[in-house]
Short mmCIF file of C-alpha atoms in Angstrom, two decimals:
data_model
loop_
_atom_site.label_atom_id
_atom_site.label_comp_id
_atom_site.label_asym_id
_atom_site.label_seq_id
_atom_site.Cartn_x
_atom_site.Cartn_y
_atom_site.Cartn_z
CA MET O 22 -49.66 -17.87 49.20
CA ASP O 23 -46.12 -19.30 49.20
CA ARG O 24 -46.37 -23.05 49.76
CA GLY O 25 -42.62 -23.51 50.28
CA SER O 26 -40.14 -25.10 47.91
CA LEU O 27 -40.04 -28.09 45.59
CA GLY O 28 -39.71 -31.24 47.67
CA PHE O 29 -36.30 -32.80 48.20
CA GLU O 30 -37.52 -35.64 50.40
CA SER O 31 -38.29 -38.02 47.54
CA GLY O 32 -38.36 -38.18 43.77
CA PRO O 33 -35.68 -36.81 41.42
CA LEU O 34 -34.44 -33.93 43.56
CA HIS O 35 -33.52 -35.81 46.72
CA ARG O 36 -30.42 -37.10 44.94
CA LEU O 37 -29.12 -33.51 44.87
CA ARG O 38 -29.43 -32.94 48.62
CA GLY O 39 -25.77 -33.65 49.34
CA CYS O 40 -24.37 -31.67 46.40
CA GLU O 41 -22.57 -28.38 46.97
CA ARG O 42 -22.19 -27.12 43.39
CA VAL O 43 -24.70 -28.18 40.75
CA LEU O 44 -24.57 -27.50 37.02
CA ILE O 45 -28.04 -26.99 35.53
CA ALA O 46 -27.67 -27.19 31.75
CA GLY O 47 -30.14 -26.80 28.89
CA ALA O 48 -29.69 -29.79 26.58
CA GLY O 49 -31.43 -28.78 23.38
CA GLY O 50 -30.54 -25.15 23.00
CA GLY O 51 -32.81 -22.13 22.87
CA PHE O 52 -34.76 -21.69 26.09
CA ASP O 53 -34.02 -25.14 27.58
CA VAL O 54 -32.05 -23.67 30.48
CA LEU O 55 -35.23 -21.88 31.56
CA SER O 56 -36.98 -25.23 31.96
CA GLY O 57 -34.35 -26.07 34.60
CA LEU O 58 -34.77 -22.80 36.47
CA PRO O 59 -37.28 -24.09 39.07
CA ILE O 60 -34.74 -26.72 40.12
CA ALA O 61 -31.97 -24.12 40.18
CA LEU O 62 -33.99 -21.70 42.32
CA SER O 63 -34.93 -24.47 44.74
CA LEU O 64 -31.26 -25.40 45.16
CA LEU O 65 -30.37 -21.76 45.77
CA GLU O 66 -33.04 -21.58 48.48
CA ARG O 67 -31.27 -24.45 50.20
CA GLY O 68 -27.93 -22.62 50.12
CA GLN O 69 -26.41 -24.74 47.36
CA GLN O 70 -24.39 -23.18 44.56
CA VAL O 71 -25.83 -23.33 41.04
CA ILE O 72 -24.07 -22.87 37.72
CA LEU O 73 -26.39 -22.25 34.76
CA ALA O 74 -25.42 -23.22 31.21
CA ASN O 75 -27.16 -23.68 27.90
CA LEU O 76 -26.32 -25.14 24.52
CA THR O 77 -26.93 -21.90 22.70
CA PHE O 78 -28.70 -20.87 19.51
CA THR O 79 -27.47 -17.32 20.02
CA ALA O 80 -24.91 -16.07 17.49
CA VAL O 81 -22.17 -15.75 20.08
CA THR O 82 -19.75 -13.92 17.80
CA ARG O 83 -22.34 -11.15 17.40
CA THR O 84 -22.48 -10.54 21.14
CA ALA O 85 -20.14 -9.04 23.72
CA ALA O 86 -20.15 -12.32 25.65
CA VAL O 87 -16.61 -13.31 26.63
CA GLU O 88 -15.19 -16.72 25.70
CA VAL O 89 -13.94 -18.14 28.98
CA GLY O 90 -13.35 -21.78 28.04
CA PRO O 91 -13.36 -24.02 24.98
CA GLY O 92 -16.64 -23.16 23.28
CA VAL O 93 -17.95 -21.60 26.51
CA PHE O 94 -19.08 -17.96 26.60
CA GLU O 95 -20.20 -16.01 29.65
CA ALA O 96 -23.40 -13.99 29.26
CA ARG O 97 -24.04 -11.30 31.84
CA ALA O 98 -26.83 -8.78 32.32
CA ASP O 99 -24.79 -6.12 30.53
CA SER O 100 -23.60 -8.31 27.63
CA GLY O 101 -24.40 -6.43 24.44
CA GLY O 102 -25.37 -7.57 20.96
CA ALA O 103 -27.88 -10.00 19.39
CA GLN O 104 -30.82 -8.14 20.89
CA ARG O 105 -33.52 -10.00 18.91
CA TYR O 106 -32.42 -13.40 20.20
CA PHE O 107 -30.29 -13.57 23.31
CA PRO O 108 -32.25 -15.54 25.95
CA GLU O 109 -29.16 -16.17 28.08
CA LYS O 110 -28.53 -12.44 28.50
CA HIS O 111 -32.17 -11.77 29.33
CA LEU O 112 -32.16 -14.56 31.89
CA ALA O 113 -29.00 -13.02 33.37
CA GLU O 114 -30.84 -9.67 33.55
CA TRP O 115 -33.68 -11.26 35.46
CA LEU O 116 -31.32 -13.09 37.81
CA GLY O 117 -29.39 -9.91 38.58
CA GLY O 118 -32.59 -8.00 39.21
CA ARG O 119 -33.60 -10.61 41.80
CA GLY O 120 -30.28 -10.53 43.62
CA TYR O 121 -28.86 -13.71 42.11
CA ALA O 122 -25.54 -13.99 40.25
CA ASP O 123 -26.17 -12.62 36.74
CA ARG O 124 -24.16 -15.28 34.93
CA VAL O 125 -25.36 -17.80 32.32
CA TYR O 126 -22.83 -19.80 30.35
CA MET O 127 -23.45 -20.38 26.65
CA ILE O 128 -22.06 -23.56 25.11
CA ARG O 129 -21.43 -23.02 21.42
CA LYS O 130 -23.20 -25.54 19.19
CA GLY O 131 -20.75 -28.11 17.87
CA GLY O 132 -20.02 -31.77 17.43
CA THR O 133 -19.87 -34.20 20.33
CA LYS O 134 -16.12 -33.71 20.86
CA ALA O 135 -16.41 -29.94 21.13
CA VAL O 136 -19.45 -29.96 23.43
CA ARG O 137 -17.77 -32.60 25.60
CA ALA O 138 -14.77 -30.28 26.01
CA SER O 139 -17.09 -27.44 27.03
CA TYR O 140 -18.78 -29.54 29.69
CA ARG O 141 -15.42 -30.75 30.97
CA TRP O 142 -14.22 -27.15 31.34
CA LEU O 143 -17.34 -26.14 33.27
CA ALA O 144 -17.00 -29.13 35.59
CA GLU O 145 -13.34 -28.43 36.31
CA GLU O 146 -13.74 -24.66 36.60
CA TRP O 147 -16.47 -24.93 39.22
CA GLY O 148 -15.65 -28.26 40.82
CA ILE O 149 -19.21 -29.43 40.35
CA ASP O 150 -20.48 -32.49 42.17
CA GLY O 151 -23.87 -32.67 40.47
CA VAL O 152 -25.30 -32.03 37.01
CA VAL O 153 -28.89 -31.84 35.80
CA LEU O 154 -29.35 -31.91 32.04
CA VAL O 155 -32.72 -30.38 31.20
CA ASP O 156 -34.85 -30.89 28.10
CA GLY O 157 -37.84 -28.70 27.35
CA GLY O 158 -39.81 -31.55 25.83
CA THR O 159 -39.26 -35.29 26.01
CA ASP O 160 -37.27 -36.24 22.91
CA LEU O 161 -34.09 -36.50 24.98
CA LEU O 162 -35.35 -39.97 25.96
CA MET O 163 -35.58 -41.21 22.38
CA THR O 164 -33.14 -44.08 21.80
CA GLY O 165 -33.13 -43.96 18.00
CA ASP O 166 -35.53 -46.69 16.89
CA GLU O 167 -38.77 -44.87 17.68
CA ALA O 168 -41.27 -43.91 14.99
CA GLY O 169 -40.15 -40.31 15.49
CA VAL O 170 -37.15 -38.96 17.40
CA GLY O 171 -37.98 -35.26 17.40
CA THR O 172 -34.91 -33.02 17.17
CA PRO O 173 -32.14 -35.16 18.67
CA LEU O 174 -29.02 -33.44 17.35
CA GLU O 175 -28.49 -30.99 20.21
CA ASP O 176 -30.13 -33.10 22.93
CA ILE O 177 -28.08 -36.23 22.37
CA THR O 178 -24.85 -34.29 21.78
CA SER O 179 -25.35 -32.68 25.21
CA LEU O 180 -26.33 -36.00 26.76
CA LEU O 181 -23.15 -37.78 25.65
CA ALA O 182 -21.04 -34.79 26.67
CA ALA O 183 -22.53 -34.77 30.17
CA GLN O 184 -22.18 -38.55 30.45
CA ALA O 185 -18.41 -38.17 30.10
CA LEU O 186 -18.20 -36.10 33.31
CA ASP O 187 -16.81 -37.80 36.38
CA VAL O 188 -19.17 -36.34 39.00
CA PRO O 189 -21.15 -38.14 41.73
CA VAL O 190 -24.68 -37.16 40.67
CA LYS O 191 -25.86 -36.93 37.07
CA LEU O 192 -29.55 -36.50 36.30
CA VAL O 193 -31.78 -35.87 33.31
CA ALA O 194 -34.97 -33.81 33.67
CA CYS O 195 -37.65 -33.66 30.97
CA VAL O 196 -40.53 -31.20 31.18
CA GLY O 197 -43.28 -30.75 28.61
CA PHE O 198 -44.91 -34.11 27.94
CA GLY O 199 -46.84 -33.88 24.66
CA ILE O 200 -45.06 -30.83 23.26
CA ASP O 201 -42.86 -32.84 20.91
CA ALA O 202 -45.86 -34.23 19.02
CA HIS O 203 -45.30 -31.25 16.71
CA HIS O 204 -41.90 -32.77 15.86
CA GLY O 205 -43.27 -36.25 15.25
CA VAL O 206 -42.50 -37.84 18.62
CA CYS O 207 -44.70 -40.81 19.52
CA HIS O 208 -45.47 -40.33 23.20
CA ALA O 209 -46.39 -43.98 23.63
CA HIS O 210 -42.74 -44.64 22.83
CA PHE O 211 -41.66 -42.05 25.40
CA LEU O 212 -43.71 -43.89 28.03
CA GLU O 213 -42.28 -47.22 26.86
CA ASN O 214 -38.79 -45.78 27.34
CA VAL O 215 -39.71 -44.55 30.83
CA ALA O 216 -40.89 -48.07 31.68
CA ALA O 217 -37.61 -49.54 30.44
CA LEU O 218 -35.64 -47.08 32.59
CA SER O 219 -37.84 -47.97 35.55
CA LYS O 220 -36.81 -51.62 35.18
CA LEU O 221 -33.19 -50.45 35.38
CA GLY O 222 -33.88 -48.45 38.55
CA ALA O 223 -33.09 -45.29 36.58
CA TYR O 224 -36.50 -43.59 36.63
CA HIS O 225 -36.65 -41.26 39.61
CA GLY O 226 -40.26 -40.06 39.42
CA VAL O 227 -42.05 -36.80 38.67
CA PHE O 228 -43.05 -33.59 40.38
CA ALA O 229 -45.37 -30.76 39.38
CA LEU O 230 -44.52 -27.13 38.69
CA THR O 231 -47.34 -25.70 40.79
CA PRO O 232 -47.89 -21.94 41.24
CA GLY O 233 -47.71 -20.88 44.87
CA ILE O 234 -44.30 -22.49 45.31
CA ARG O 235 -41.72 -19.71 45.43
CA ALA O 236 -39.34 -21.29 42.90
CA VAL O 237 -42.22 -21.88 40.48
CA ASP O 238 -43.57 -18.35 40.81
CA GLU O 239 -40.11 -16.91 40.18
CA TRP O 240 -39.65 -19.20 37.18
CA LEU O 241 -42.95 -18.02 35.69
CA ASP O 242 -41.79 -14.42 36.09
CA ALA O 243 -38.38 -15.19 34.56
CA VAL O 244 -39.89 -16.88 31.51
CA ALA O 245 -42.27 -13.95 30.99
CA HIS O 246 -39.29 -11.56 31.16
CA VAL O 247 -37.25 -13.47 28.58
CA GLN O 248 -40.24 -13.97 26.27
CA ARG O 249 -40.96 -10.21 26.30
CA HIS O 250 -37.38 -9.52 25.24
CA THR O 251 -37.43 -12.03 22.38
CA PRO O 252 -40.15 -10.57 20.10
CA GLY O 253 -41.12 -12.81 17.23
CA ARG O 254 -38.83 -15.61 18.45
CA GLU O 255 -40.55 -16.53 21.68
CA SER O 256 -40.27 -20.12 22.86
CA ILE O 257 -43.40 -22.14 22.06
CA VAL O 258 -42.13 -24.88 24.38
CA CYS O 259 -41.71 -22.52 27.33
CA ALA O 260 -45.06 -20.90 26.62
CA SER O 261 -46.78 -24.29 26.58
CA ILE O 262 -45.17 -25.37 29.86
CA THR O 263 -45.91 -22.12 31.70
CA ASP O 264 -49.46 -21.99 30.32
CA ALA O 265 -50.00 -25.55 31.57
CA ALA O 266 -48.61 -24.63 34.99
CA ARG O 267 -51.10 -21.73 35.18
CA GLY O 268 -54.00 -24.08 34.46
CA GLU O 269 -54.68 -23.31 30.83
CA PHE O 270 -56.12 -26.13 28.75
CA GLY O 271 -56.62 -27.05 25.12
CA ASP O 272 -55.93 -24.76 22.17
CA HIS O 273 -54.59 -21.89 24.26
CA ARG O 274 -52.25 -19.52 22.38
CA SER O 275 -50.32 -17.07 24.52
CA VAL O 276 -47.45 -16.01 22.24
CA ALA O 277 -47.45 -14.40 18.80
CA ARG O 278 -45.76 -17.37 17.13
CA THR O 279 -48.76 -19.63 17.81
CA ARG O 280 -51.64 -17.24 17.23
CA ASP O 281 -51.82 -17.80 13.48
CA ALA O 282 -50.53 -21.37 13.45
CA GLU O 283 -52.66 -24.00 11.72
CA ASP O 284 -51.86 -26.81 14.14
CA GLU O 285 -54.15 -27.11 17.14
CA LEU O 286 -52.44 -26.90 20.52
CA PHE O 287 -53.29 -29.23 23.38
CA ILE O 288 -52.11 -27.49 26.53
CA ASN O 289 -52.71 -29.78 29.49
CA PRO O 290 -51.48 -30.47 33.06
CA LEU O 291 -49.01 -33.18 31.98
CA MET O 292 -46.93 -30.48 30.27
CA SER O 293 -45.96 -28.97 33.63
CA MET O 294 -44.67 -32.23 35.10
CA VAL O 295 -40.92 -32.72 35.53
CA TRP O 296 -39.72 -36.29 34.89
CA GLY O 297 -36.37 -37.31 36.41
CA PHE O 298 -33.90 -40.02 35.34
CA ASP O 299 -30.37 -41.25 35.84
CA LEU O 300 -28.29 -39.57 33.13
CA ASP O 301 -25.85 -42.41 32.53
CA ALA O 302 -28.71 -44.88 32.05
CA VAL O 303 -30.45 -42.60 29.55
CA ALA O 304 -27.21 -42.13 27.61
CA GLY O 305 -26.50 -45.85 27.69
CA ARG O 306 -29.77 -46.57 25.87
CA VAL O 307 -28.95 -44.35 22.86
CA LEU O 308 -28.56 -46.93 20.12
CA TYR O 309 -26.34 -44.79 17.87
CA ARG O 310 -24.06 -43.37 20.57
CA LYS O 311 -20.94 -45.07 19.14
CA GLU O 312 -21.62 -43.52 15.76
CA ILE O 313 -21.56 -39.96 17.09
CA GLU O 314 -19.33 -40.02 20.18
CA ASP O 315 -16.37 -38.56 18.25
CA ALA O 316 -18.32 -36.43 15.75
CA ALA O 317 -16.46 -33.21 15.01
CA THR O 318 -19.38 -31.13 13.72
CA PRO O 319 -23.17 -30.92 14.10
CA TYR O 320 -23.44 -32.01 10.47
CA GLU O 321 -21.62 -35.24 11.27
CA VAL O 322 -23.98 -35.89 14.18
CA ALA O 323 -27.07 -35.29 12.05
CA ALA O 324 -25.76 -37.42 9.17
CA ALA O 325 -24.88 -40.31 11.49
CA ILE O 326 -28.34 -40.29 13.10
CA GLU O 327 -30.05 -40.25 9.70
CA ALA O 328 -27.86 -43.07 8.39
CA PHE O 329 -28.48 -45.15 11.50
CA ARG O 330 -32.26 -44.80 11.24
CA ASP O 331 -32.16 -45.65 7.53
CA ARG O 332 -30.65 -49.07 8.21
CA ILE O 333 -32.70 -50.29 11.20
CA ALA O 334 -36.29 -51.36 11.72
CA LEU O 335 -38.24 -48.62 13.48
CA ARG O 336 -40.91 -49.24 16.09
CA PRO O 337 -44.37 -48.82 14.56
CA TRP O 338 -46.35 -45.77 15.58
CA ARG O 339 -48.58 -46.44 18.56
CA ALA O 340 -51.38 -44.11 19.60
CA LEU O 341 -52.15 -43.54 23.25
CA PRO O 342 -55.50 -45.07 24.23
CA GLY O 343 -58.20 -42.47 24.62
#
């Protein structure tokens, strides 16, 4: 039974109520844009315009996607090439098949300056008045001094690029609490960072991706479609989040990439919660932002982060009580 749409009366989404054109962008590459799809579909239900974009891991030069702006490529349902890994095209296919605009922008991976130019072009091209930067996982909230920061290169590059936009509403959404343990993230530090943002008035709450809500059901279908068309390179993050939303628990393995893995999975309901924050506040807490704000290449970003962490005292690992 359809229980309606994700609530806009309170929590993170109510800040988008007055927006006309909202950019939903995947921060960390890969399938991150899919983690923002429930928000996008809910906005579309309300008659708001949505522009979908993703920092891409797709080899854009091996596709028929057209470069439309600086480092920005337009993937459509009929874009050819890169058939083994082209999640943006397969999302566009699904969107077109459901009657939505079959357009997903791909932002080519680059340094902070290049990604900032891509975001600026998207904002000016569409006249956006809201942006939601989405992370499949929670390492986007890492400030730099945590015991583990996960895979920050793409996330923080996108974060600083989006921070530079002059638009009224800028939000961060993280979905997949616990998933980044595989990448060494200390989730006690994530919660500590949430608490610090709460003191700043920048933590906007959580909501659940619950089946029976139209946007959630469509998102589950979209993820399944893209996963089917990415054999051998399915997203473990997306699989974990959708499995959690369906009520799976523990060491549940739904995609080929996890079936023979040695690490035990811990699928649980917290993975299907969406956490919302003020984007400028999150960006302002990145301790190494000055070191990478003008980085020309991804290598420069990665080297600066590593050098920063080598010269500071890191927070000691802290286990969650249990």
